[in-house]
Short mmCIF file of C-alpha atoms in Angstrom, two decimals:
data_model
loop_
_atom_site.label_atom_id
_atom_site.label_comp_id
_atom_site.label_asym_id
_atom_site.label_seq_id
_atom_site.Cartn_x
_atom_site.Cartn_y
_atom_site.Cartn_z
CA MET A 180 -190.50 258.73 44.65
CA CYS A 181 -188.77 261.67 42.97
CA SER A 182 -185.15 261.84 41.87
CA SER A 183 -184.33 264.35 44.62
CA ASP A 184 -185.42 261.84 47.28
CA LEU A 185 -183.20 259.16 45.67
CA ALA A 186 -180.22 261.56 45.61
CA MET A 187 -180.85 262.49 49.26
CA VAL A 188 -180.96 258.84 50.36
CA GLN A 189 -177.82 258.07 48.35
CA GLY A 190 -175.95 261.01 49.87
CA TRP A 191 -176.82 260.05 53.42
CA MET A 192 -175.97 256.36 52.85
CA ALA A 193 -172.45 257.35 51.70
CA HIS A 194 -171.74 258.78 55.17
CA LEU A 195 -174.21 257.28 57.64
CA GLY A 196 -172.99 253.68 57.94
CA PRO A 197 -175.28 250.71 58.76
CA THR A 198 -178.90 251.77 59.23
CA THR A 199 -182.45 250.57 58.66
CA ALA A 200 -185.05 252.03 56.34
CA ALA A 201 -187.15 253.12 59.33
CA GLU A 202 -184.21 254.95 60.96
CA LEU A 203 -183.33 256.70 57.69
CA ALA A 204 -186.96 257.66 57.00
CA ASP A 205 -187.26 259.19 60.48
CA ARG A 206 -184.03 261.13 59.99
CA LEU A 207 -185.03 262.49 56.55
CA GLY A 208 -188.72 263.01 57.24
CA LEU A 209 -189.73 260.75 54.34
CA ALA A 210 -192.20 257.92 54.10
CA GLU A 211 -190.61 254.57 54.91
CA ALA A 212 -192.03 253.08 51.69
CA ASP A 213 -190.22 255.77 49.65
CA VAL A 214 -186.93 255.08 51.47
CA ASP A 215 -187.37 251.33 50.87
CA ALA A 216 -187.89 251.95 47.16
CA ALA A 217 -184.79 254.15 47.00
CA LEU A 218 -182.66 251.57 48.81
CA LEU A 219 -183.82 248.83 46.46
CA ARG A 220 -182.80 250.94 43.45
CA LEU A 221 -179.41 251.61 45.02
CA GLU A 222 -179.01 247.92 45.76
CA ALA A 223 -179.76 247.05 42.14
CA SER A 224 -176.98 249.41 41.04
CA GLY A 225 -174.54 247.85 43.51
CA ALA A 226 -174.16 251.00 45.61
CA VAL A 227 -175.52 249.56 48.89
CA LEU A 228 -175.75 246.14 50.52
CA ARG A 229 -178.32 244.69 52.86
CA GLY A 230 -177.70 242.41 55.85
CA ARG A 231 -177.13 242.41 59.63
CA PHE A 232 -174.08 244.57 60.36
CA ARG A 233 -174.48 245.65 63.99
CA SER A 234 -174.99 243.82 67.25
CA LEU A 235 -178.69 243.26 67.63
CA GLY A 236 -178.97 244.09 71.31
CA PRO A 237 -182.19 243.39 73.20
CA GLN A 238 -184.38 244.11 70.19
CA ALA A 239 -183.74 243.03 66.62
CA ARG A 240 -183.44 245.92 64.17
CA GLY A 241 -184.49 243.94 61.11
CA THR A 242 -182.80 244.33 57.73
CA GLU A 243 -179.98 246.86 57.70
CA TRP A 244 -178.43 248.73 54.78
CA CYS A 245 -174.93 250.12 54.24
CA ASP A 246 -172.93 251.72 51.44
CA ARG A 247 -170.67 249.00 49.99
CA ARG A 248 -167.49 251.13 50.03
CA LEU A 249 -168.19 252.31 53.55
CA LEU A 250 -168.86 248.73 54.63
CA ALA A 251 -165.51 247.61 53.17
CA ARG A 252 -163.73 250.34 55.19
CA ILE A 253 -165.58 249.36 58.37
CA HIS A 254 -164.64 245.70 57.80
CA LYS A 255 -160.97 246.57 57.28
CA LEU A 256 -160.88 248.74 60.40
CA THR A 257 -162.62 246.05 62.42
CA LEU A 258 -160.06 243.42 61.41
CA GLY A 259 -157.27 245.83 62.26
CA ARG A 260 -158.77 246.52 65.69
CA LEU A 261 -159.20 242.81 66.40
CA ARG A 262 -155.59 242.15 65.44
CA ARG A 263 -154.32 244.96 67.70
CA GLU A 264 -156.26 243.52 70.65
CA ILE A 265 -154.09 240.39 70.64
CA ALA A 266 -151.08 240.27 72.95
CA PRO A 267 -148.62 237.72 71.50
CA VAL A 268 -147.05 234.96 73.59
CA THR A 269 -143.46 233.77 73.46
CA ALA A 270 -142.48 230.69 71.47
CA ALA A 271 -141.92 228.76 74.72
CA GLN A 272 -145.38 229.69 76.02
CA PHE A 273 -146.91 228.63 72.72
CA MET A 274 -145.01 225.32 72.76
CA ASP A 275 -146.20 224.63 76.31
CA TRP A 276 -149.76 225.47 75.25
CA LEU A 277 -149.45 223.27 72.16
CA LEU A 278 -148.57 220.25 74.30
CA ARG A 279 -151.89 220.73 76.09
CA TRP A 280 -153.79 221.50 72.87
CA GLN A 281 -152.69 218.18 71.39
CA HIS A 282 -153.51 216.25 74.60
CA VAL A 283 -149.91 215.25 75.39
CA ALA A 284 -149.43 217.19 78.65
CA PRO A 285 -150.39 215.27 81.81
CA GLY A 286 -154.10 215.49 82.57
CA THR A 287 -155.15 216.55 79.07
CA GLN A 288 -155.51 213.11 77.45
CA THR A 289 -158.78 212.07 75.84
CA ALA A 290 -160.60 208.84 76.67
CA GLY A 291 -162.50 206.10 74.89
CA GLU A 292 -163.44 205.66 71.27
CA ARG A 293 -164.80 209.20 71.01
CA GLY A 294 -161.50 210.53 72.31
CA ALA A 295 -159.62 208.41 69.79
CA LEU A 296 -161.69 209.90 66.97
CA GLU A 297 -160.95 213.42 68.28
CA VAL A 298 -157.21 212.69 68.27
CA LEU A 299 -157.31 211.20 64.77
CA GLN A 300 -159.21 214.25 63.52
CA GLN A 301 -156.52 216.48 64.99
CA LEU A 302 -153.61 214.45 63.57
CA GLN A 303 -155.09 213.50 60.18
CA GLY A 304 -152.92 214.50 57.25
CA PHE A 305 -149.66 214.27 59.20
CA GLU A 306 -147.47 211.50 57.81
CA THR A 307 -145.07 209.64 60.06
CA ALA A 308 -143.62 206.15 60.46
CA ALA A 309 -146.24 203.39 60.54
CA ASN A 310 -144.70 201.74 63.59
CA ALA A 311 -144.79 205.02 65.58
CA TRP A 312 -148.51 205.75 65.43
CA GLU A 313 -149.87 203.52 68.18
CA PRO A 314 -147.05 203.42 70.76
CA HIS A 315 -145.75 206.98 70.39
CA LEU A 316 -148.61 209.15 69.11
CA LEU A 317 -151.98 207.64 69.98
CA ALA A 318 -151.02 206.05 73.31
CA ARG A 319 -149.60 209.41 74.49
CA ARG A 320 -152.84 211.24 73.71
CA ILE A 321 -155.50 208.68 74.69
CA ALA A 322 -155.79 207.53 78.31
CA LYS A 323 -155.69 203.72 78.69
CA TYR A 324 -155.28 203.33 74.95
CA ASP A 325 -156.61 200.05 73.56
CA SER A 326 -155.84 199.04 69.97
CA ARG A 327 -159.46 197.90 69.59
CA MET A 328 -160.51 201.57 69.62
CA LEU A 329 -158.58 202.18 66.42
CA ASP A 330 -159.75 198.93 64.85
CA GLU A 331 -163.38 199.80 65.53
CA LEU A 332 -163.05 203.29 64.00
CA CYS A 333 -161.43 201.86 60.87
CA LEU A 334 -163.76 198.87 60.45
CA THR A 335 -166.88 201.02 60.83
CA GLY A 336 -165.62 203.42 58.16
CA ALA A 337 -165.16 206.45 60.41
CA ALA A 338 -161.42 206.60 59.73
CA GLY A 339 -159.00 205.32 57.13
CA TRP A 340 -155.26 205.16 56.70
CA GLY A 341 -152.62 205.09 53.98
CA ARG A 342 -149.53 206.72 52.56
CA LEU A 343 -150.23 209.92 50.64
CA SER A 344 -146.73 211.05 49.69
CA PRO A 345 -145.32 209.39 46.57
CA HIS A 346 -142.60 206.80 47.13
CA PRO A 347 -139.27 207.95 45.63
CA ALA A 348 -139.01 204.74 43.62
CA THR A 349 -142.33 205.45 41.87
CA ILE A 350 -141.23 208.85 40.56
CA GLY A 351 -139.63 208.62 37.16
CA GLY A 352 -138.47 205.04 37.62
CA THR A 353 -137.77 202.71 34.71
CA PRO A 354 -137.08 198.98 34.52
CA GLU A 355 -133.43 199.81 33.85
CA SER A 356 -133.07 202.12 36.86
CA GLY A 357 -133.31 199.26 39.35
CA ARG A 358 -135.19 201.37 41.92
CA ARG A 359 -137.66 199.24 43.87
CA VAL A 360 -140.18 199.71 46.67
CA ILE A 361 -138.83 198.02 49.78
CA PRO A 362 -141.39 197.09 52.46
CA THR A 363 -140.49 198.67 55.78
CA SER A 364 -142.18 199.32 59.11
CA VAL A 365 -141.07 202.97 59.02
CA ALA A 366 -142.93 203.73 55.79
CA PRO A 367 -144.84 207.00 56.37
CA ILE A 368 -148.62 206.77 56.67
CA THR A 369 -151.38 209.04 57.86
CA PHE A 370 -155.00 208.78 58.92
CA PHE A 371 -158.03 210.52 57.47
CA ILE A 372 -161.58 211.00 58.72
CA ARG A 373 -163.87 209.96 55.89
CA ASP A 374 -166.50 212.62 56.63
CA ASP A 375 -163.82 215.32 56.60
CA ALA A 376 -161.32 214.31 53.91
CA ASP A 377 -161.71 216.98 51.24
CA TRP A 378 -158.05 217.87 51.81
CA MET A 379 -156.98 214.54 50.29
CA THR A 380 -155.76 214.73 46.72
CA ALA A 381 -154.69 211.83 44.55
CA PRO A 382 -151.03 212.22 43.53
CA SER A 383 -150.29 212.05 39.83
CA ALA A 384 -148.48 208.76 39.18
CA ASP A 385 -146.57 207.51 36.17
CA GLU A 386 -148.00 204.05 35.59
CA ALA A 387 -144.80 202.82 33.94
CA ALA A 388 -142.70 204.08 36.86
CA VAL A 389 -145.02 202.52 39.43
CA GLY A 390 -145.09 199.16 37.69
CA ALA A 391 -141.30 199.12 37.30
CA SER A 392 -140.79 199.79 41.02
CA LEU A 393 -142.96 196.86 42.17
CA SER A 394 -142.22 193.17 42.33
CA PRO A 395 -144.15 190.79 40.01
CA ALA A 396 -146.27 189.59 42.96
CA ALA A 397 -147.15 193.17 43.95
CA ASN A 398 -148.12 193.99 40.38
CA ASP A 399 -150.35 190.89 40.27
CA VAL A 400 -152.09 191.86 43.51
CA ARG A 401 -152.53 195.45 42.32
CA ASP A 402 -154.02 194.30 39.01
CA PHE A 403 -156.38 191.93 40.82
CA LEU A 404 -157.65 194.64 43.20
CA ARG A 405 -158.03 197.05 40.29
CA LYS A 406 -160.34 194.58 38.56
CA THR A 407 -162.31 193.22 41.51
CA GLY A 408 -162.25 196.05 44.05
CA ALA A 409 -161.88 195.58 47.81
CA SER A 410 -161.12 191.94 48.60
CA PHE A 411 -160.32 189.69 51.53
CA PHE A 412 -156.92 188.07 51.84
CA ALA A 413 -158.21 184.63 50.83
CA ASP A 414 -159.81 186.06 47.68
CA ILE A 415 -156.54 187.75 46.70
CA VAL A 416 -154.61 184.50 47.15
CA ARG A 417 -157.11 182.56 45.06
CA GLY A 418 -157.38 185.26 42.39
CA THR A 419 -153.65 185.80 41.91
CA ARG A 420 -152.67 182.13 42.38
CA ARG A 421 -149.79 183.23 44.56
CA LEU A 422 -148.52 181.71 47.79
CA LYS A 423 -149.88 183.27 50.97
CA ALA A 424 -146.40 184.40 51.99
CA GLU A 425 -145.95 186.07 48.59
CA VAL A 426 -149.26 187.90 48.94
CA GLU A 427 -148.34 189.09 52.45
CA THR A 428 -145.10 190.61 51.15
CA ALA A 429 -146.87 192.08 48.13
CA LEU A 430 -149.48 193.77 50.32
CA TRP A 431 -146.79 195.27 52.51
CA GLU A 432 -144.97 196.49 49.42
CA LEU A 433 -148.10 198.16 48.06
CA VAL A 434 -148.76 199.84 51.42
CA ALA A 435 -145.19 201.20 51.47
CA ALA A 436 -145.68 202.49 47.92
CA GLY A 437 -148.82 204.40 48.91
CA LEU A 438 -151.10 202.32 46.70
CA LEU A 439 -153.04 200.27 49.24
CA THR A 440 -155.20 200.60 52.33
CA ALA A 441 -157.51 198.27 54.26
CA ASP A 442 -160.78 198.28 56.17
CA GLY A 443 -159.04 197.74 59.50
CA PHE A 444 -155.78 198.90 61.04
CA ASP A 445 -154.94 195.39 62.25
CA ASN A 446 -154.18 194.56 58.62
CA LEU A 447 -151.23 196.97 58.76
CA ARG A 448 -150.38 196.17 62.38
CA ALA A 449 -149.87 192.52 61.43
CA LEU A 450 -147.62 193.40 58.52
CA ILE A 451 -145.24 195.63 60.50
CA ASP A 452 -145.00 193.20 63.45
CA PRO A 453 -142.17 190.74 62.63
CA ARG A 454 -143.45 188.20 65.18
CA ARG A 455 -146.89 188.04 63.61
CA ARG A 456 -145.45 187.82 60.10
CA ALA A 457 -143.34 184.90 61.33
CA GLY A 458 -146.48 183.14 62.55
CA GLN A 459 -145.81 183.61 66.26
CA GLY A 460 -148.81 184.15 68.49
CA SER A 461 -152.11 182.36 68.72
CA GLY A 462 -155.57 182.45 67.21
CA ARG A 463 -156.52 184.90 64.52
CA ALA A 464 -153.79 187.32 65.57
CA SER A 465 -151.02 184.98 64.45
CA ARG A 466 -150.60 186.09 60.80
CA PRO A 467 -151.57 189.09 58.63
CA ARG A 468 -153.74 186.75 56.57
CA HIS A 469 -156.11 186.35 59.56
CA SER A 470 -156.78 190.07 60.07
CA ALA A 471 -160.37 191.22 59.73
CA GLY A 472 -161.23 193.53 56.85
CA ARG A 473 -160.63 193.83 53.14
CA TRP A 474 -157.72 195.28 51.18
CA ALA A 475 -158.37 197.99 48.61
CA LEU A 476 -156.53 200.46 46.41
CA LEU A 477 -156.06 203.94 47.83
CA HIS A 478 -157.30 207.10 46.07
CA ALA A 479 -160.27 205.50 44.35
CA VAL A 480 -162.35 208.70 44.75
CA GLU A 481 -161.86 211.79 42.60
CA ALA A 482 -160.46 214.80 44.47
CA ALA A 483 -162.76 217.69 45.34
CA ASP A 484 -162.41 221.05 43.55
CA ARG A 485 -159.32 223.10 44.40
CA ALA A 486 -161.12 225.67 46.56
CA ARG A 487 -162.59 222.93 48.77
CA VAL A 488 -159.21 221.19 49.02
CA LEU A 489 -157.52 224.41 50.19
CA GLU A 490 -160.23 225.31 52.69
CA SER A 491 -160.32 221.79 54.11
CA THR A 492 -156.51 221.83 54.42
CA CYS A 493 -156.63 225.12 56.34
CA TRP A 494 -159.19 223.77 58.81
CA MET A 495 -157.13 220.58 59.21
CA LEU A 496 -154.02 222.59 60.14
CA LEU A 497 -155.96 224.89 62.47
CA ARG A 498 -157.38 221.89 64.35
CA ARG A 499 -153.90 220.43 64.71
CA TYR A 500 -152.01 223.53 65.86
CA GLY A 501 -154.67 226.04 66.95
CA VAL A 502 -152.45 228.77 65.51
CA VAL A 503 -150.88 228.46 62.04
CA PHE A 504 -147.98 230.29 60.45
CA ARG A 505 -145.50 229.34 57.78
CA GLU A 506 -142.53 228.20 59.92
CA LEU A 507 -144.76 225.92 61.99
CA LEU A 508 -145.47 223.76 58.94
CA THR A 509 -141.84 222.80 58.28
CA ARG A 510 -142.40 219.11 59.07
CA GLU A 511 -145.73 218.89 57.26
CA THR A 512 -145.78 217.02 53.95
CA ASN A 513 -148.23 216.97 51.04
CA LEU A 514 -149.40 220.54 51.65
CA PRO A 515 -150.30 223.03 48.92
CA LYS A 516 -148.00 226.01 48.47
CA TRP A 517 -148.11 228.52 51.32
CA ARG A 518 -149.31 231.35 49.08
CA GLU A 519 -152.42 229.30 48.22
CA LEU A 520 -153.06 228.57 51.89
CA LEU A 521 -152.47 232.24 52.77
CA ILE A 522 -155.18 233.40 50.36
CA THR A 523 -157.59 230.86 51.83
CA PHE A 524 -156.74 231.83 55.43
CA ARG A 525 -157.42 235.48 54.57
CA ARG A 526 -160.77 234.51 53.05
CA LEU A 527 -161.75 232.63 56.22
CA GLU A 528 -160.73 235.68 58.29
CA ASP A 529 -162.81 237.97 56.08
CA ARG A 530 -165.81 235.71 56.72
CA GLY A 531 -165.23 236.05 60.46
CA GLU A 532 -164.61 232.32 60.95
CA ILE A 533 -160.99 232.61 62.16
CA ARG A 534 -158.75 235.34 63.61
CA GLY A 535 -155.65 236.87 62.09
CA GLY A 536 -152.92 238.74 63.93
CA ARG A 537 -149.65 238.36 65.82
CA PHE A 538 -150.17 235.45 68.23
CA VAL A 539 -146.60 234.17 68.68
CA ASN A 540 -143.57 236.46 68.90
CA GLY A 541 -140.42 235.95 66.90
CA PHE A 542 -141.85 234.82 63.55
CA ILE A 543 -142.38 236.85 60.42
CA GLY A 544 -145.40 236.67 58.18
CA GLU A 545 -149.11 236.41 58.87
CA GLN A 546 -150.55 234.18 61.55
CA PHE A 547 -154.08 232.78 61.86
CA ALA A 548 -155.91 231.11 64.72
CA LEU A 549 -159.19 229.56 65.76
CA PRO A 550 -161.24 231.92 67.96
CA VAL A 551 -161.15 229.40 70.82
CA SER A 552 -157.36 229.28 70.56
CA VAL A 553 -157.07 233.05 71.03
CA GLY A 554 -158.84 232.95 74.39
CA SER A 555 -156.93 229.86 75.47
CA LEU A 556 -153.57 231.44 74.57
CA ARG A 557 -154.52 234.59 76.46
CA ALA A 558 -155.00 232.49 79.59
CA ALA A 559 -151.73 230.63 78.95
CA ARG A 560 -149.74 233.87 79.34
CA HIS A 561 -150.58 233.91 83.04
CA ALA A 562 -150.30 230.16 83.69
CA ALA A 563 -147.92 229.02 86.41
CA PRO A 564 -144.77 227.18 85.26
CA SER A 565 -145.17 223.41 85.15
CA PRO A 566 -142.56 221.19 86.84
CA ASN A 567 -143.20 218.35 84.37
CA THR A 568 -140.76 217.35 81.66
CA ILE A 569 -142.71 216.04 78.69
CA VAL A 570 -141.06 213.58 76.30
CA VAL A 571 -142.42 212.97 72.81
CA SER A 572 -141.25 210.85 69.92
CA ALA A 573 -139.20 212.54 67.22
CA ALA A 574 -141.84 211.18 64.81
CA ASP A 575 -144.51 213.27 66.57
CA PRO A 576 -145.80 216.50 64.97
CA LEU A 577 -144.77 218.17 68.24
CA ASN A 578 -141.10 217.60 67.40
CA LEU A 579 -140.59 221.33 66.89
CA VAL A 580 -137.18 221.82 68.48
CA GLY A 581 -135.13 223.94 66.11
CA ILE A 582 -138.32 225.09 64.38
CA LEU A 583 -140.52 226.69 67.03
CA VAL A 584 -138.15 226.73 70.01
CA PRO A 585 -134.34 226.97 69.95
CA GLY A 586 -132.25 223.82 69.77
CA GLU A 587 -130.74 221.33 67.39
CA ARG A 588 -133.27 219.67 65.13
CA VAL A 589 -133.92 215.97 65.68
CA ALA A 590 -134.76 213.87 62.63
CA ALA A 591 -138.29 212.45 62.55
CA ASN A 592 -137.15 208.98 63.57
CA SER A 593 -139.48 206.73 65.58
CA GLY A 594 -136.51 205.57 67.68
CA LYS A 595 -135.53 209.06 68.86
CA PHE A 596 -137.13 211.39 71.40
CA VAL A 597 -137.27 215.07 72.28
CA ALA A 598 -138.23 216.61 75.61
CA PHE A 599 -139.75 219.89 76.76
CA ARG A 600 -139.80 221.63 80.12
CA ASN A 601 -141.99 224.75 80.32
CA GLY A 602 -142.07 224.80 76.54
CA VAL A 603 -138.29 224.85 76.20
CA GLY A 604 -136.44 222.00 74.52
CA VAL A 605 -134.28 219.90 76.84
CA PRO A 606 -130.74 219.35 75.48
CA ALA A 607 -130.02 215.91 74.06
CA GLU A 608 -127.48 215.22 76.79
CA SER A 609 -130.14 215.60 79.49
CA PRO A 610 -130.12 212.52 81.77
CA PHE A 611 -133.93 212.46 81.73
CA LEU A 612 -134.05 212.31 77.95
CA THR A 613 -131.30 209.69 77.75
CA ASP A 614 -132.97 207.43 80.31
CA ARG A 615 -136.40 207.75 78.70
CA ALA A 616 -135.07 207.07 75.23
CA ALA A 617 -133.11 204.05 76.45
CA GLY A 618 -136.15 202.67 78.24
CA ALA A 619 -138.30 203.07 75.13
#
């Protein structure tokens, strides 16, 4: 192959766009072997790239080649065209769609243990009051919810739970400050799917501050679990030489501090139920000490590298909301900074795995969505208005009044409720909302 042939191939590649060696050889009247050799030399210099750049059609074209600068321009124009194809919906339409996306709207609930796992995967990473999870979040999304579904998922290792945000008393506390961890049923916890938990990061803790914020019994239990690993209640009692009632309180304290988890969810359910802690009931459900499963310290595994954490966090948010933009994450805790997430979202869009564009009107900044969400939102624009009024707990991630749709914000309290009709928040003085909240 002579230098003139190489220059001719290079000149055509700078203007031709994606092509194959056979197509280029036919166009230039050269032998295909000579064109292949020229393309390989250009590839070695970084001038062209090989791959599959066009739709294959009925017959595969084989390996294609394209000038790298021209390919970058094509990619940028393609993303721009895809973004312009999207017709945004109103905030109310998006809110109405989101109630269906998260299986809260009538007729959209999941079923069975598989459905429970799907809901937990969608809600993982969202922290809310421990006593709100089963009655207000899971029971609204899973038809005929049975607590045994959650127990089975936790005991088999498919899912786990715990508090990820640091307790205020464990940040910068000293023995003289007097700040202590107080066990409470509204301590925020979240769930995580063990096969999909790269988003979890271990918070940096000041050991002196943590120790000063805990009671002597809680420190004893923590030290015991640190030495022995996951242990049953009876082993903790024997190892710490504490009374069973003291160990129960210590476990609850460690859960509230974000230091402890357990194999099963019944371990936590028993702690936050005052009747069970008082010994009321029968059989093995009478006290926390009879719950199946072992207790263990949380965050025993090293966090994944930062890039994996950010990418896993982006996928977690996309599964929860379908469409993600900055204002929508107001109630989310423990998230990386938005600028880090934005860079990762752009990278996922460049890889063609998600879509970017203007999906919801009325919000500034970039928005990103799952491809399936784009088609679903497009259909939602033409959906008939629903006569149903949907009530959700204020502790629910769907409590977006004052954030997504107009209205006065309602604090994320498990005893309060918000309501939506056709994606619009119902005023607090609505008789429907008042009656539902009173009945709850």
